[in-house]
mmCIF file of C-alpha atoms and ligand atoms in Angstrom:
data_model
loop_
_atom_site.group_PDB
_atom_site.id
_atom_site.type_symbol
_atom_site.label_atom_id
_atom_site.label_comp_id
_atom_site.label_asym_id
_atom_site.label_seq_id
_atom_site.Cartn_x
_atom_site.Cartn_y
_atom_site.Cartn_z
ATOM 1 C CA MET A 21 -6.634 -6.098 -30.547
ATOM 2 C CA SER A 22 -8.685 -7.743 -33.321
ATOM 3 C CA ASP A 23 -9.907 -5.584 -36.223
ATOM 4 C CA GLN A 24 -13.491 -6.068 -35.059
ATOM 5 C CA THR A 25 -12.692 -4.864 -31.534
ATOM 6 C CA GLU A 26 -10.757 -1.933 -32.921
ATOM 7 C CA VAL A 27 -13.725 -0.852 -35.060
ATOM 8 C CA LEU A 28 -16.143 -1.276 -32.139
ATOM 9 C CA ASN A 29 -13.958 0.635 -29.653
ATOM 10 C CA ALA A 30 -13.297 3.435 -32.148
ATOM 11 C CA SER A 31 -16.972 4.374 -31.862
ATOM 12 C CA PHE A 32 -16.561 5.176 -28.134
ATOM 13 C CA THR A 33 -14.789 8.104 -26.447
ATOM 14 C CA PRO A 34 -11.403 6.754 -25.245
ATOM 15 C CA ARG A 35 -11.897 6.465 -21.508
ATOM 16 C CA ILE A 36 -10.006 4.807 -18.683
ATOM 17 C CA PHE A 37 -11.641 3.275 -15.628
ATOM 18 C CA SER A 38 -10.025 1.437 -12.750
ATOM 19 C CA GLY A 39 -10.629 0.850 -9.067
ATOM 20 C CA ILE A 40 -9.078 -0.295 -5.819
ATOM 21 C CA GLN A 41 -10.849 -1.899 -2.880
ATOM 22 C CA PRO A 42 -10.583 0.057 0.362
ATOM 23 C CA SER A 43 -10.292 -3.250 2.204
ATOM 24 C CA GLY A 44 -7.158 -2.417 4.197
ATOM 25 C CA ASN A 45 -3.868 -0.569 3.949
ATOM 26 C CA LEU A 46 -2.830 -0.108 0.335
ATOM 27 C CA THR A 47 0.377 -1.964 -0.451
ATOM 28 C CA LEU A 48 3.430 -1.472 -2.594
ATOM 29 C CA GLY A 49 1.690 -3.927 -4.994
ATOM 30 C CA ASN A 50 -1.295 -1.585 -5.307
ATOM 31 C CA TYR A 51 1.083 1.343 -5.798
ATOM 32 C CA LEU A 52 3.322 -0.194 -8.474
ATOM 33 C CA GLY A 53 0.654 -2.325 -10.194
ATOM 34 C CA ALA A 54 -2.108 0.258 -10.139
ATOM 35 C CA LEU A 55 -1.708 3.751 -8.621
ATOM 36 C CA LYS A 56 1.529 4.632 -10.385
ATOM 37 C CA ARG A 57 -0.046 3.625 -13.712
ATOM 38 C CA PHE A 58 -3.206 5.569 -12.925
ATOM 39 C CA VAL A 59 -1.158 8.752 -12.539
ATOM 40 C CA GLN A 60 0.717 8.117 -15.810
ATOM 41 C CA LYS A 61 -2.579 7.621 -17.656
ATOM 42 C CA GLN A 62 -4.092 10.754 -16.158
ATOM 43 C CA ASP A 63 -1.214 12.717 -17.590
ATOM 44 C CA GLU A 64 -1.638 11.260 -21.096
ATOM 45 C CA GLY A 65 -4.684 13.427 -21.784
ATOM 46 C CA ILE A 66 -7.277 10.591 -21.795
ATOM 47 C CA GLU A 67 -10.378 10.874 -19.605
ATOM 48 C CA THR A 68 -9.603 8.954 -16.399
ATOM 49 C CA ILE A 69 -12.131 7.686 -13.854
ATOM 50 C CA TYR A 70 -10.835 6.141 -10.621
ATOM 51 C CA CYS A 71 -12.959 4.520 -7.999
ATOM 52 C CA LEU A 72 -12.648 3.232 -4.449
ATOM 53 C CA VAL A 73 -14.745 0.125 -4.814
ATOM 54 C CA ASP A 74 -16.291 -0.074 -1.357
ATOM 55 C CA MET A 75 -19.096 -2.348 -2.571
ATOM 56 C CA HIS A 76 -16.455 -4.887 -3.588
ATOM 57 C CA ALA A 77 -14.730 -4.508 -0.223
ATOM 58 C CA ILE A 78 -17.892 -5.662 1.617
ATOM 59 C CA THR A 79 -17.916 -8.995 -0.216
ATOM 60 C CA VAL A 80 -15.858 -10.028 2.808
ATOM 61 C CA TRP A 81 -16.604 -8.697 6.313
ATOM 62 C CA GLN A 82 -15.602 -5.082 6.915
ATOM 63 C CA ASP A 83 -15.996 -3.327 10.228
ATOM 64 C CA PRO A 84 -18.123 -0.235 9.380
ATOM 65 C CA ASP A 85 -15.860 2.296 11.131
ATOM 66 C CA ALA A 86 -12.770 0.705 9.612
ATOM 67 C CA LEU A 87 -14.338 0.776 6.127
ATOM 68 C CA LYS A 88 -14.915 4.532 6.390
ATOM 69 C CA ARG A 89 -11.346 5.132 7.568
ATOM 70 C CA GLN A 90 -9.885 2.833 4.903
ATOM 71 C CA THR A 91 -11.921 4.532 2.164
ATOM 72 C CA ARG A 92 -10.646 7.976 3.169
ATOM 73 C CA GLU A 93 -7.118 6.612 3.561
ATOM 74 C CA ALA A 94 -7.236 5.012 0.104
ATOM 75 C CA ALA A 95 -8.491 8.323 -1.323
ATOM 76 C CA ALA A 96 -5.557 10.033 0.408
ATOM 77 C CA ALA A 97 -3.215 7.479 -1.209
ATOM 78 C CA PHE A 98 -4.585 8.317 -4.664
ATOM 79 C CA LEU A 99 -4.211 12.052 -4.093
ATOM 80 C CA ALA A 100 -0.763 11.753 -2.503
ATOM 81 C CA SER A 101 0.423 9.573 -5.413
ATOM 82 C CA GLY A 102 -0.490 12.334 -7.868
ATOM 83 C CA ILE A 103 -4.132 11.853 -8.838
ATOM 84 C CA ASP A 104 -5.516 15.322 -9.490
ATOM 85 C CA PRO A 105 -9.249 15.359 -8.688
ATOM 86 C CA VAL A 106 -9.817 18.001 -11.352
ATOM 87 C CA LYS A 107 -8.085 16.097 -14.167
ATOM 88 C CA SER A 108 -9.412 12.697 -13.030
ATOM 89 C CA ILE A 109 -12.763 11.712 -11.554
ATOM 90 C CA LEU A 110 -12.147 10.215 -8.093
ATOM 91 C CA PHE A 111 -15.012 8.843 -5.980
ATOM 92 C CA ASN A 112 -16.234 5.888 -3.977
ATOM 93 C CA GLN A 113 -18.442 3.388 -5.774
ATOM 94 C CA SER A 114 -21.392 3.307 -3.362
ATOM 95 C CA GLN A 115 -22.104 7.010 -3.979
ATOM 96 C CA VAL A 116 -22.977 6.252 -7.616
ATOM 97 C CA GLY A 117 -25.991 3.930 -7.609
ATOM 98 C CA ALA A 118 -25.621 3.177 -11.331
ATOM 99 C CA HIS A 119 -22.842 0.647 -10.527
ATOM 100 C CA ALA A 120 -25.169 -1.566 -8.461
ATOM 101 C CA GLU A 121 -27.995 -1.128 -10.928
ATOM 102 C CA LEU A 122 -25.972 -2.141 -13.970
ATOM 103 C CA GLY A 123 -24.391 -4.864 -11.820
ATOM 104 C CA TRP A 124 -27.810 -6.512 -11.473
ATOM 105 C CA LEU A 125 -28.591 -6.190 -15.167
ATOM 106 C CA LEU A 126 -25.248 -7.819 -15.998
ATOM 107 C CA ASN A 127 -25.832 -10.588 -13.436
ATOM 108 C CA CYS A 128 -28.602 -11.596 -15.796
ATOM 109 C CA VAL A 129 -26.234 -11.642 -18.789
ATOM 110 C CA ALA A 130 -23.194 -13.361 -17.211
ATOM 111 C CA ARG A 131 -23.290 -17.173 -17.147
ATOM 112 C CA LEU A 132 -22.687 -19.340 -14.080
ATOM 113 C CA GLY A 133 -20.088 -21.342 -15.974
ATOM 114 C CA TRP A 134 -18.065 -18.168 -16.562
ATOM 115 C CA MET A 135 -18.181 -17.263 -12.865
ATOM 116 C CA ASN A 136 -17.089 -20.768 -11.898
ATOM 117 C CA ARG A 137 -13.825 -20.264 -13.759
ATOM 118 C CA MET A 138 -12.816 -17.125 -11.831
ATOM 119 C CA THR A 139 -9.643 -17.882 -9.908
ATOM 120 C CA GLN A 140 -10.029 -14.977 -7.457
ATOM 121 C CA PHE A 141 -13.237 -16.485 -6.018
ATOM 122 C CA LYS A 142 -11.482 -19.810 -5.546
ATOM 123 C CA ASP A 143 -8.485 -18.095 -3.895
ATOM 124 C CA LYS A 144 -10.559 -15.916 -1.591
ATOM 125 C CA ALA A 145 -13.307 -18.381 -0.706
ATOM 126 C CA GLY A 146 -10.760 -21.167 -0.211
ATOM 127 C CA LYS A 147 -12.041 -24.468 1.139
ATOM 128 C CA ASN A 148 -14.981 -22.769 2.781
ATOM 129 C CA ALA A 149 -16.781 -21.716 -0.410
ATOM 130 C CA GLU A 150 -20.208 -22.634 1.033
ATOM 131 C CA LYS A 151 -19.763 -19.944 3.663
ATOM 132 C CA ALA A 152 -18.562 -17.231 1.249
ATOM 133 C CA SER A 153 -20.982 -14.385 0.516
ATOM 134 C CA LEU A 154 -23.033 -14.445 -2.659
ATOM 135 C CA GLY A 155 -21.471 -11.039 -3.349
ATOM 136 C CA LEU A 156 -17.977 -12.541 -3.468
ATOM 137 C CA TYR A 157 -19.184 -14.957 -6.143
ATOM 138 C CA ALA A 158 -20.963 -12.246 -8.167
ATOM 139 C CA TYR A 159 -18.046 -9.776 -7.758
ATOM 140 C CA PRO A 160 -16.864 -10.103 -11.386
ATOM 141 C CA ALA A 161 -20.276 -9.039 -12.770
ATOM 142 C CA LEU A 162 -20.219 -5.936 -10.563
ATOM 143 C CA MET A 163 -16.670 -5.262 -11.749
ATOM 144 C CA ALA A 164 -17.900 -5.540 -15.341
ATOM 145 C CA ALA A 165 -20.609 -3.007 -14.473
ATOM 146 C CA ASP A 166 -18.017 -0.657 -12.905
ATOM 147 C CA ILE A 167 -16.180 -0.571 -16.224
ATOM 148 C CA LEU A 168 -19.096 -0.714 -18.670
ATOM 149 C CA VAL A 169 -21.225 1.882 -16.905
ATOM 150 C CA TYR A 170 -18.667 4.405 -18.225
ATOM 151 C CA GLN A 171 -18.317 2.582 -21.561
ATOM 152 C CA ALA A 172 -14.613 2.587 -20.651
ATOM 153 C CA THR A 173 -12.267 1.344 -23.368
ATOM 154 C CA MET A 174 -9.123 0.825 -21.254
ATOM 155 C CA VAL A 175 -8.594 -0.621 -17.779
ATOM 156 C CA PRO A 176 -5.144 -0.285 -16.168
ATOM 157 C CA VAL A 177 -4.791 -3.187 -13.708
ATOM 158 C CA GLY A 178 -2.231 -5.492 -12.195
ATOM 159 C CA ASP A 179 -1.776 -8.896 -13.812
ATOM 160 C CA ASP A 180 -4.038 -10.568 -11.206
ATOM 161 C CA GLN A 181 -7.086 -8.710 -12.549
ATOM 162 C CA LYS A 182 -6.611 -9.709 -16.191
ATOM 163 C CA GLN A 183 -9.136 -12.541 -15.952
ATOM 164 C CA HIS A 184 -11.820 -10.175 -14.647
ATOM 165 C CA VAL A 185 -11.288 -7.697 -17.478
ATOM 166 C CA GLU A 186 -11.509 -10.556 -19.982
ATOM 167 C CA LEU A 187 -14.792 -11.614 -18.396
ATOM 168 C CA THR A 188 -16.007 -8.013 -18.737
ATOM 169 C CA ARG A 189 -15.331 -8.263 -22.481
ATOM 170 C CA ASP A 190 -17.307 -11.533 -22.647
ATOM 171 C CA ILE A 191 -20.258 -9.995 -20.809
ATOM 172 C CA ALA A 192 -20.165 -6.886 -23.050
ATOM 173 C CA ALA A 193 -19.997 -9.041 -26.193
ATOM 174 C CA LYS A 194 -22.892 -11.249 -25.058
ATOM 175 C CA PHE A 195 -25.027 -8.214 -24.250
ATOM 176 C CA ASN A 196 -24.294 -6.631 -27.649
ATOM 177 C CA HIS A 197 -24.978 -9.921 -29.409
ATOM 178 C CA ASP A 198 -28.179 -10.812 -27.509
ATOM 179 C CA PHE A 199 -29.754 -7.410 -28.128
ATOM 180 C CA GLY A 200 -28.231 -6.735 -31.545
ATOM 181 C CA VAL A 201 -26.526 -3.490 -30.473
ATOM 182 C CA ASP A 202 -23.060 -1.949 -30.145
ATOM 183 C CA HIS A 203 -23.880 -0.530 -26.721
ATOM 184 C CA PHE A 204 -20.757 -1.613 -24.823
ATOM 185 C CA PRO A 205 -17.108 -1.458 -25.959
ATOM 186 C CA ALA A 206 -14.628 -4.312 -25.466
ATOM 187 C CA PRO A 207 -12.395 -2.838 -22.730
ATOM 188 C CA GLU A 208 -8.674 -3.555 -23.045
ATOM 189 C CA PRO A 209 -6.689 -4.489 -19.927
ATOM 190 C CA LEU A 210 -3.551 -2.332 -19.704
ATOM 191 C CA ILE A 211 -0.969 -4.413 -17.843
ATOM 192 C CA GLU A 212 2.438 -2.805 -17.919
ATOM 193 C CA GLY A 213 5.787 -2.747 -16.191
ATOM 194 C CA ALA A 214 8.095 -5.059 -14.293
ATOM 195 C CA ALA A 215 5.854 -4.917 -11.222
ATOM 196 C CA ALA A 216 2.538 -5.916 -12.813
ATOM 197 C CA ARG A 217 2.473 -8.653 -10.164
ATOM 198 C CA VAL A 218 4.350 -7.834 -6.985
ATOM 199 C CA MET A 219 4.729 -10.987 -4.922
ATOM 200 C CA SER A 220 4.563 -11.546 -1.158
ATOM 201 C CA LEU A 221 7.821 -10.917 0.717
ATOM 202 C CA ARG A 222 7.332 -14.251 2.483
ATOM 203 C CA ASP A 223 6.316 -16.457 -0.441
ATOM 204 C CA GLY A 224 7.350 -15.770 -4.029
ATOM 205 C CA SER A 225 4.423 -17.800 -5.364
ATOM 206 C CA LYS A 226 1.709 -15.608 -3.745
ATOM 207 C CA LYS A 227 0.893 -12.049 -4.737
ATOM 208 C CA MET A 228 1.432 -9.256 -2.232
ATOM 209 C CA SER A 229 -2.027 -8.589 -0.824
ATOM 210 C CA LYS A 230 -3.465 -6.111 1.659
ATOM 211 C CA SER A 231 -5.637 -8.805 3.240
ATOM 212 C CA ASP A 232 -2.781 -11.285 3.860
ATOM 213 C CA PRO A 233 -2.896 -11.908 7.625
ATOM 214 C CA ALA A 234 0.934 -11.597 7.781
ATOM 215 C CA ASP A 235 1.870 -7.905 7.815
ATOM 216 C CA ALA A 236 5.501 -8.903 7.114
ATOM 217 C CA SER A 237 4.386 -10.257 3.712
ATOM 218 C CA ARG A 238 3.830 -6.763 2.349
ATOM 219 C CA ILE A 239 5.005 -3.186 2.400
ATOM 220 C CA ASN A 240 2.147 -0.874 3.264
ATOM 221 C CA MET A 241 2.140 2.570 1.697
ATOM 222 C CA THR A 242 2.023 3.993 5.237
ATOM 223 C CA ASP A 243 4.975 1.984 6.634
ATOM 224 C CA ASP A 244 7.788 4.140 8.054
ATOM 225 C CA ALA A 245 11.409 3.880 6.939
ATOM 226 C CA ASP A 246 12.437 1.496 9.738
ATOM 227 C CA THR A 247 9.536 -0.848 9.071
ATOM 228 C CA ILE A 248 10.255 -0.927 5.333
ATOM 229 C CA ALA A 249 13.951 -1.677 5.954
ATOM 230 C CA LYS A 250 13.090 -4.384 8.485
ATOM 231 C CA LYS A 251 10.519 -6.081 6.231
ATOM 232 C CA LEU A 252 12.926 -6.095 3.286
ATOM 233 C CA ARG A 253 15.813 -7.355 5.436
ATOM 234 C CA LYS A 254 13.614 -10.270 6.510
ATOM 235 C CA ALA A 255 12.160 -10.860 3.025
ATOM 236 C CA ARG A 256 12.602 -14.461 1.958
ATOM 237 C CA THR A 257 15.436 -14.933 -0.551
ATOM 238 C CA ASP A 258 17.976 -17.594 -1.417
ATOM 239 C CA ALA A 259 21.670 -17.785 -0.607
ATOM 240 C CA GLU A 260 22.967 -17.167 -4.150
ATOM 241 C CA PRO A 261 24.346 -13.810 -5.298
ATOM 242 C CA LEU A 262 22.490 -11.952 -8.037
ATOM 243 C CA PRO A 263 23.171 -13.405 -11.498
ATOM 244 C CA GLU A 264 24.750 -11.728 -14.546
ATOM 245 C CA THR A 265 21.496 -11.727 -16.550
ATOM 246 C CA ILE A 266 17.795 -11.964 -15.758
ATOM 247 C CA ASP A 267 17.655 -15.482 -17.224
ATOM 248 C CA GLY A 268 19.439 -16.511 -14.044
ATOM 249 C CA LEU A 269 16.353 -15.491 -12.049
ATOM 250 C CA ALA A 270 13.987 -17.865 -13.860
ATOM 251 C CA GLU A 271 13.901 -20.408 -11.016
ATOM 252 C CA ARG A 272 14.347 -17.877 -8.215
ATOM 253 C CA PRO A 273 10.889 -16.297 -7.642
ATOM 254 C CA GLU A 274 11.769 -14.386 -4.455
ATOM 255 C CA ALA A 275 14.955 -12.898 -5.940
ATOM 256 C CA ARG A 276 13.109 -12.041 -9.155
ATOM 257 C CA ASN A 277 10.389 -10.290 -7.181
ATOM 258 C CA LEU A 278 12.868 -8.030 -5.361
ATOM 259 C CA VAL A 279 14.651 -7.222 -8.629
ATOM 260 C CA ASN A 280 11.329 -6.364 -10.293
ATOM 261 C CA ILE A 281 10.347 -4.116 -7.381
ATOM 262 C CA TYR A 282 13.727 -2.368 -7.548
ATOM 263 C CA ALA A 283 13.387 -1.913 -11.305
ATOM 264 C CA GLU A 284 9.929 -0.403 -11.066
ATOM 265 C CA LEU A 285 10.885 1.932 -8.215
ATOM 266 C CA ALA A 286 14.066 3.054 -10.010
ATOM 267 C CA GLU A 287 12.328 3.366 -13.397
ATOM 268 C CA GLN A 288 14.794 0.857 -14.842
ATOM 269 C CA THR A 289 14.436 -2.496 -16.556
ATOM 270 C CA PRO A 290 15.114 -5.687 -14.529
ATOM 271 C CA SER A 291 18.118 -6.310 -16.856
ATOM 272 C CA GLN A 292 19.648 -2.976 -15.868
ATOM 273 C CA VAL A 293 19.198 -3.790 -12.171
ATOM 274 C CA VAL A 294 20.783 -7.218 -12.540
ATOM 275 C CA ALA A 295 23.679 -5.721 -14.500
ATOM 276 C CA GLU A 296 24.294 -3.233 -11.679
ATOM 277 C CA PHE A 297 24.180 -5.800 -8.855
ATOM 278 C CA ALA A 298 25.592 -8.874 -10.652
ATOM 279 C CA GLY A 299 27.642 -11.080 -8.320
ATOM 280 C CA ARG A 300 26.554 -9.194 -5.192
ATOM 281 C CA GLY A 301 24.546 -10.841 -2.419
ATOM 282 C CA PHE A 302 21.310 -9.795 -0.751
ATOM 283 C CA GLY A 303 23.317 -8.254 2.103
ATOM 284 C CA ASP A 304 24.119 -5.480 -0.393
ATOM 285 C CA PHE A 305 20.952 -5.532 -2.433
ATOM 286 C CA LYS A 306 18.332 -5.389 0.318
ATOM 287 C CA PRO A 307 19.603 -2.168 1.977
ATOM 288 C CA ALA A 308 19.826 -0.496 -1.458
ATOM 289 C CA LEU A 309 16.251 -1.602 -2.175
ATOM 290 C CA ALA A 310 15.090 -0.347 1.244
ATOM 291 C CA ASP A 311 16.652 3.098 0.626
ATOM 292 C CA LEU A 312 15.016 3.274 -2.776
ATOM 293 C CA ALA A 313 11.591 2.186 -1.462
ATOM 294 C CA VAL A 314 11.769 4.754 1.343
ATOM 295 C CA SER A 315 12.787 7.511 -1.069
ATOM 296 C CA VAL A 316 9.696 6.801 -3.194
ATOM 297 C CA LEU A 317 7.158 6.024 -0.458
ATOM 298 C CA ALA A 318 8.136 8.496 2.311
ATOM 299 C CA PRO A 319 6.926 11.636 0.468
ATOM 300 C CA ILE A 320 3.683 9.843 -0.429
ATOM 301 C CA SER A 321 2.984 8.608 3.100
ATOM 302 C CA GLY A 322 3.858 12.067 4.494
ATOM 303 C CA GLU A 323 1.314 13.646 2.166
ATOM 304 C CA MET A 324 -1.255 10.958 3.048
ATOM 305 C CA LYS A 325 -0.903 11.860 6.740
ATOM 306 C CA ARG A 326 -1.406 15.526 5.947
ATOM 307 C CA LEU A 327 -4.521 14.804 3.898
ATOM 308 C CA MET A 328 -5.938 12.511 6.587
ATOM 309 C CA ASP A 329 -5.891 15.459 9.016
ATOM 310 C CA ASP A 330 -8.784 16.905 7.019
ATOM 311 C CA PRO A 331 -11.250 14.056 6.308
ATOM 312 C CA ALA A 332 -13.994 16.559 5.449
ATOM 313 C CA GLU A 333 -11.916 17.742 2.479
ATOM 314 C CA ILE A 334 -11.458 14.134 1.321
ATOM 315 C CA ASP A 335 -15.216 13.580 1.595
ATOM 316 C CA ARG A 336 -15.822 16.757 -0.409
ATOM 317 C CA ILE A 337 -13.509 15.537 -3.198
ATOM 318 C CA LEU A 338 -15.211 12.115 -3.265
ATOM 319 C CA GLY A 339 -18.657 13.724 -3.308
ATOM 320 C CA GLN A 340 -17.776 15.970 -6.218
ATOM 321 C CA GLY A 341 -16.200 13.066 -8.081
ATOM 322 C CA ALA A 342 -19.390 11.045 -7.537
ATOM 323 C CA GLU A 343 -21.484 13.840 -9.074
ATOM 324 C CA ARG A 344 -19.283 13.879 -12.167
ATOM 325 C CA ALA A 345 -19.248 10.079 -12.400
ATOM 326 C CA ASP A 346 -23.038 9.896 -12.049
ATOM 327 C CA ALA A 347 -23.484 12.334 -14.938
ATOM 328 C CA ILE A 348 -21.711 9.839 -17.243
ATOM 329 C CA ALA A 349 -23.112 6.634 -15.733
ATOM 330 C CA ARG A 350 -26.806 7.494 -15.362
ATOM 331 C CA PRO A 351 -27.600 7.849 -19.103
ATOM 332 C CA VAL A 352 -25.696 4.599 -19.843
ATOM 333 C CA VAL A 353 -27.810 2.640 -17.341
ATOM 334 C CA GLU A 354 -31.011 4.207 -18.643
ATOM 335 C CA LYS A 355 -30.094 3.294 -22.198
ATOM 336 C CA THR A 356 -29.261 -0.238 -21.030
ATOM 337 C CA ARG A 357 -32.707 -0.589 -19.458
ATOM 338 C CA ASP A 358 -34.330 0.746 -22.640
ATOM 339 C CA ILE A 359 -32.431 -1.800 -24.733
ATOM 340 C CA MET A 360 -33.538 -4.597 -22.394
ATOM 341 C CA GLY A 361 -37.192 -3.590 -22.713
ATOM 342 C CA MET A 362 -37.942 -2.013 -19.336
ATOM 343 C CA VAL A 363 -40.651 0.637 -19.269
ATOM 344 C CA ARG A 364 -39.246 4.041 -18.285
ATOM 345 C CA SER A 365 -42.023 6.537 -17.716
ATOM 346 C CA ARG A 366 -41.077 8.257 -14.456
ATOM 347 C CA GLN A 367 -40.661 12.017 -14.866
ATOM 348 C CA VAL A 368 -37.416 13.290 -13.294
HETATM 349 N N1 AQP B 27 0.583 -7.590 -5.673
HETATM 350 C C1 AQP B 27 0.150 -6.816 -6.657
HETATM 351 N N2 AQP B 27 0.937 -6.545 -7.712
HETATM 352 C C2 AQP B 27 0.515 -5.741 -8.718
HETATM 353 N N3 AQP B 27 -0.716 -5.173 -8.746
HETATM 354 C C3 AQP B 27 -1.527 -5.417 -7.696
HETATM 355 N N4 AQP B 27 -2.774 -5.015 -7.419
HETATM 356 C C4 AQP B 27 -3.163 -5.534 -6.233
HETATM 357 N N5 AQP B 27 -2.181 -6.280 -5.721
HETATM 358 C C5 AQP B 27 -1.148 -6.237 -6.611
HETATM 359 C C6 AQP B 27 -3.567 -4.181 -8.298
HETATM 360 O O1 AQP B 27 -4.167 -3.150 -7.523
HETATM 361 C C7 AQP B 27 -5.455 -2.879 -8.061
HETATM 362 C C8 AQP B 27 -6.464 -2.905 -6.980
HETATM 363 O O2 AQP B 27 -6.606 -4.179 -6.455
HETATM 364 P P1 AQP B 27 -7.625 -4.399 -5.265
HETATM 365 O O3 AQP B 27 -7.029 -3.925 -4.033
HETATM 366 O O4 AQP B 27 -8.937 -3.816 -5.607
HETATM 367 O O5 AQP B 27 -7.863 -5.917 -5.253
HETATM 368 P P2 AQP B 27 -6.877 -7.075 -5.238
HETATM 369 O O6 AQP B 27 -6.262 -7.262 -6.578
HETATM 370 O O7 AQP B 27 -7.659 -8.233 -4.708
HETATM 371 O O8 AQP B 27 -5.746 -6.593 -4.259
HETATM 372 P P3 AQP B 27 -5.407 -7.113 -2.825
HETATM 373 O O9 AQP B 27 -4.358 -6.257 -2.233
HETATM 374 O O10 AQP B 27 -5.105 -8.583 -2.880
HETATM 375 O O11 AQP B 27 -6.742 -6.837 -2.064
HETATM 376 P P4 AQP B 27 -7.483 -7.781 -1.086
HETATM 377 O O12 AQP B 27 -6.416 -8.354 -0.225
HETATM 378 O O13 AQP B 27 -8.445 -6.911 -0.346
HETATM 379 O O14 AQP B 27 -8.155 -8.780 -1.948
HETATM 380 C C9 AQP B 27 -5.724 -3.880 -9.166
HETATM 381 O O15 AQP B 27 -5.431 -3.275 -10.400
HETATM 382 C C10 AQP B 27 -4.741 -4.961 -8.872
HETATM 383 O O16 AQP B 27 -4.360 -5.653 -10.038
#
């Protein structure tokens, strides 16, 4: 962090914001890259705000009934992973209108050239960019609003989201500069751990993603023990045994991915994992990894099922979280409008 950023951020309450799209089954990538970190941060005594970003999910088509189910299921995944809705604020984005409102204001600050550099749009829109929604293109400005509407100073994310958090800093800096204020902090991406980018089980060059059409490419947080074992058994690897040191994994993306997953699940470093399995083949390693993954995920998926039996309770938690989130976000949006010169005379 530069000295200037440090001075700026020191004038804001330390606050963490992050979100996950309820656009399908949450994956082991979401768990290791995001949820597990969210729980650690919650327990570090910093204010933590976590959001199911349903307005991001609809940047690609979502069946309305499925979106509701996925939102509740994602909330259940947060709670089952250890998010305490008293310690943390947990809600879905669309229930706090300030996100969309600040999103528009920031659309008018962000530059087209910045958006054109965003790799996620290129990946998701693919060759058919003309047919992609305008929302998919503007997604990073809404993400900036999600973070800045809480004046959040830290954003725990997987490695794939780093570019979006950097863009958020650019938008915040341009706003502060254009209006001569220190209204927004420069949020820091927190990217930690061996599994900051969990890769697809079928292709070590692609990240594990909940919207990958191939279910075998990922482990879903709700997969049962047999499914997890089967997916890992079939995971693409090479024929070599595991090397003596992690340097030996440099040109072996699929093997490296499985070692990183093992390390993160076992709370070890990749070097420790390689030292334990050195010289052994995947016939030994994959079943050990499957047992470990099941031991971590089975209690979480069991608790998710229990929570999903009472969707009204999940809705109550999200509603209460939205109230608390709105109390922080509303004054920030109002101040933003004041700074930008919009008349505010309505009595509320
Ligand atoms: N494979 C991954 N490895 C590590 N972290 C990951 N995250 C997602 N996939 C991995 C982290 O999870 C958080 C929420 O991401 P998201 O679901 O909102 O969006 P995404 O990054 O676009 O994830 P998906 O699974 O690929 O979603 P779809 O398929 O709907 O686009 C973020 O912190 C992300 O880094």
